[in-house]
Short mmCIF file of C-alpha atoms in Angstrom, two decimals:
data_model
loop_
_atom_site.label_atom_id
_atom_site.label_comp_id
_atom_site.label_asym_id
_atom_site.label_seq_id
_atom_site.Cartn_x
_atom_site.Cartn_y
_atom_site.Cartn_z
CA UNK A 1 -4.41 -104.90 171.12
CA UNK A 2 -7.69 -104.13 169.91
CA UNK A 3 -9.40 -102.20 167.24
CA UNK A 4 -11.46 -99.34 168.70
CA UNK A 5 -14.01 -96.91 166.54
CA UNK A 6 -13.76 -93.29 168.13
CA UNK A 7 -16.65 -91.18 167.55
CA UNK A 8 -15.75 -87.21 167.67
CA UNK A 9 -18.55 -84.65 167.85
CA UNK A 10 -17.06 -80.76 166.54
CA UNK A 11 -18.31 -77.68 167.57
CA UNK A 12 -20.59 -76.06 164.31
CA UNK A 13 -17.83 -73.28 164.34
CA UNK A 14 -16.97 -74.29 160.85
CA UNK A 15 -14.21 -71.47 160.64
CA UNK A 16 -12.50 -72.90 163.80
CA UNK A 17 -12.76 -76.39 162.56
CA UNK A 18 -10.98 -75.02 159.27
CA UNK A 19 -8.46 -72.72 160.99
CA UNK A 20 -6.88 -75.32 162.96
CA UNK A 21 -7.80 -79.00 159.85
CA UNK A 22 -4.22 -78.60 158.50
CA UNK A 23 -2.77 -79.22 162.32
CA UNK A 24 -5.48 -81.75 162.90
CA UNK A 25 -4.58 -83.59 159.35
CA UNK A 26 -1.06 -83.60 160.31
CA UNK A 27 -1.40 -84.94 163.58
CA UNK A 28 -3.43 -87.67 162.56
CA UNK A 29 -1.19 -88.67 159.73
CA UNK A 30 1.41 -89.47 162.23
CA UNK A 31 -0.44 -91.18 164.34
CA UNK A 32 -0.88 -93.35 161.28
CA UNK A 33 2.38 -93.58 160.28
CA UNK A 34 3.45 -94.69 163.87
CA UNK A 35 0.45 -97.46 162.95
CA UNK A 36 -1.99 -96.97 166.06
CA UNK A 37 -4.22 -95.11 163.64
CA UNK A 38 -5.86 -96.91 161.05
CA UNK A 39 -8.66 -94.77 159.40
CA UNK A 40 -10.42 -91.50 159.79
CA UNK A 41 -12.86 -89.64 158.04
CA UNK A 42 -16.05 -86.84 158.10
CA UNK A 43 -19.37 -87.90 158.99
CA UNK A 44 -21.69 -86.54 156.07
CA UNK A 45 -24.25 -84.89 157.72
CA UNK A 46 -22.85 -83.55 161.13
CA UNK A 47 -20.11 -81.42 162.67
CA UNK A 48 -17.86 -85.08 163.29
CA UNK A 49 -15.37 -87.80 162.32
CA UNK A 50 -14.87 -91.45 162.88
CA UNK A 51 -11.33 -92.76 163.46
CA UNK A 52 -10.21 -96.10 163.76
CA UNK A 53 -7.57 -96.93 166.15
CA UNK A 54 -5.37 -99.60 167.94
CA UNK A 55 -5.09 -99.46 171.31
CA UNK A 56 -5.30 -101.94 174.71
CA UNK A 57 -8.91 -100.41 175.85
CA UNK A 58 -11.26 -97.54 175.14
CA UNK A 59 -9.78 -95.29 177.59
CA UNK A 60 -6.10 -96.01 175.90
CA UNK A 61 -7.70 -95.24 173.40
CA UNK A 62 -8.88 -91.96 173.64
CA UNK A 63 -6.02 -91.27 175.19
CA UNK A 64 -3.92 -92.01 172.17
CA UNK A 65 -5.89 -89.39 170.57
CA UNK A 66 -5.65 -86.55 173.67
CA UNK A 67 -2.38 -84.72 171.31
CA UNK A 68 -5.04 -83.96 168.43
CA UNK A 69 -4.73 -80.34 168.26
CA UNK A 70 -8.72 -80.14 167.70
CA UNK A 71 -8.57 -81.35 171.44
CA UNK A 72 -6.34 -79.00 172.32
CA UNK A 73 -8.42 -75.70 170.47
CA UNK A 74 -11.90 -77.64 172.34
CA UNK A 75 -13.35 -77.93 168.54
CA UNK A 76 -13.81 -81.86 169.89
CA UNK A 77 -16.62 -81.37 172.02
CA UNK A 78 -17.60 -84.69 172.84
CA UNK A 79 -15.43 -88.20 172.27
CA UNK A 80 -16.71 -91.70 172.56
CA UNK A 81 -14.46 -94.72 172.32
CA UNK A 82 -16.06 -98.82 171.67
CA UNK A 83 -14.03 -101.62 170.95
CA UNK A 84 -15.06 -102.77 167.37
CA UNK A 85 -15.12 -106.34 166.19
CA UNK A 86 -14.89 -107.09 162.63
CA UNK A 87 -16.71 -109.81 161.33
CA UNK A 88 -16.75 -109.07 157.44
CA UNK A 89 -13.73 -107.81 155.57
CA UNK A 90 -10.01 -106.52 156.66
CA UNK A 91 -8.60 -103.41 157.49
CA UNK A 92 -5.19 -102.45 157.00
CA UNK A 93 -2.38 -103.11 159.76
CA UNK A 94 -5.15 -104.67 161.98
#
């Protein structure tokens, strides 16, 4: 397993995006609770988030994350997986 930073790009319908957050929210929780998630958050200054995730490669992945409903309503359009090495610090179940 590997640690992987997913880059999500939302559609600037803010009221979509806020219609469907609570789903999105609880989605992600359990995807941290069942520990392949490890941290998400907004990017200040764009329509996006950044999620941190276990998985075996980029397209696993992304594919861990294909059940977010935001996938599901097309509010992600665009989603880019890397594998991300950390050299400086910890991160929580990693």
């Amino acid at each position: 397993m590997a640690i992987f930073a997913v880059q999500y790009t939302y559609t600037d319908d803010a009221q979509r995006v806020a219609t469907f957050r609570p789903e999105h929210r609880e989605h992600l929780s359990e995807l941290r609770r069942e520990g392949t998630l490890l941290l998400a958050g907004a990017l200040d200054g764009e329509p996006g988030a950044l999620l941190i995730v276990v998985a075996d490669s980029a397209e696993d992945a992304l594919a861990k994350l294909d059940g977010d409903p935001f996938k599901r309503e097309r509010i992600i359009v665009d989603r880019d997986a890397r594998e991300w090495s950390v050299a400086i610090g910890e991160l929580p179940g990693a």
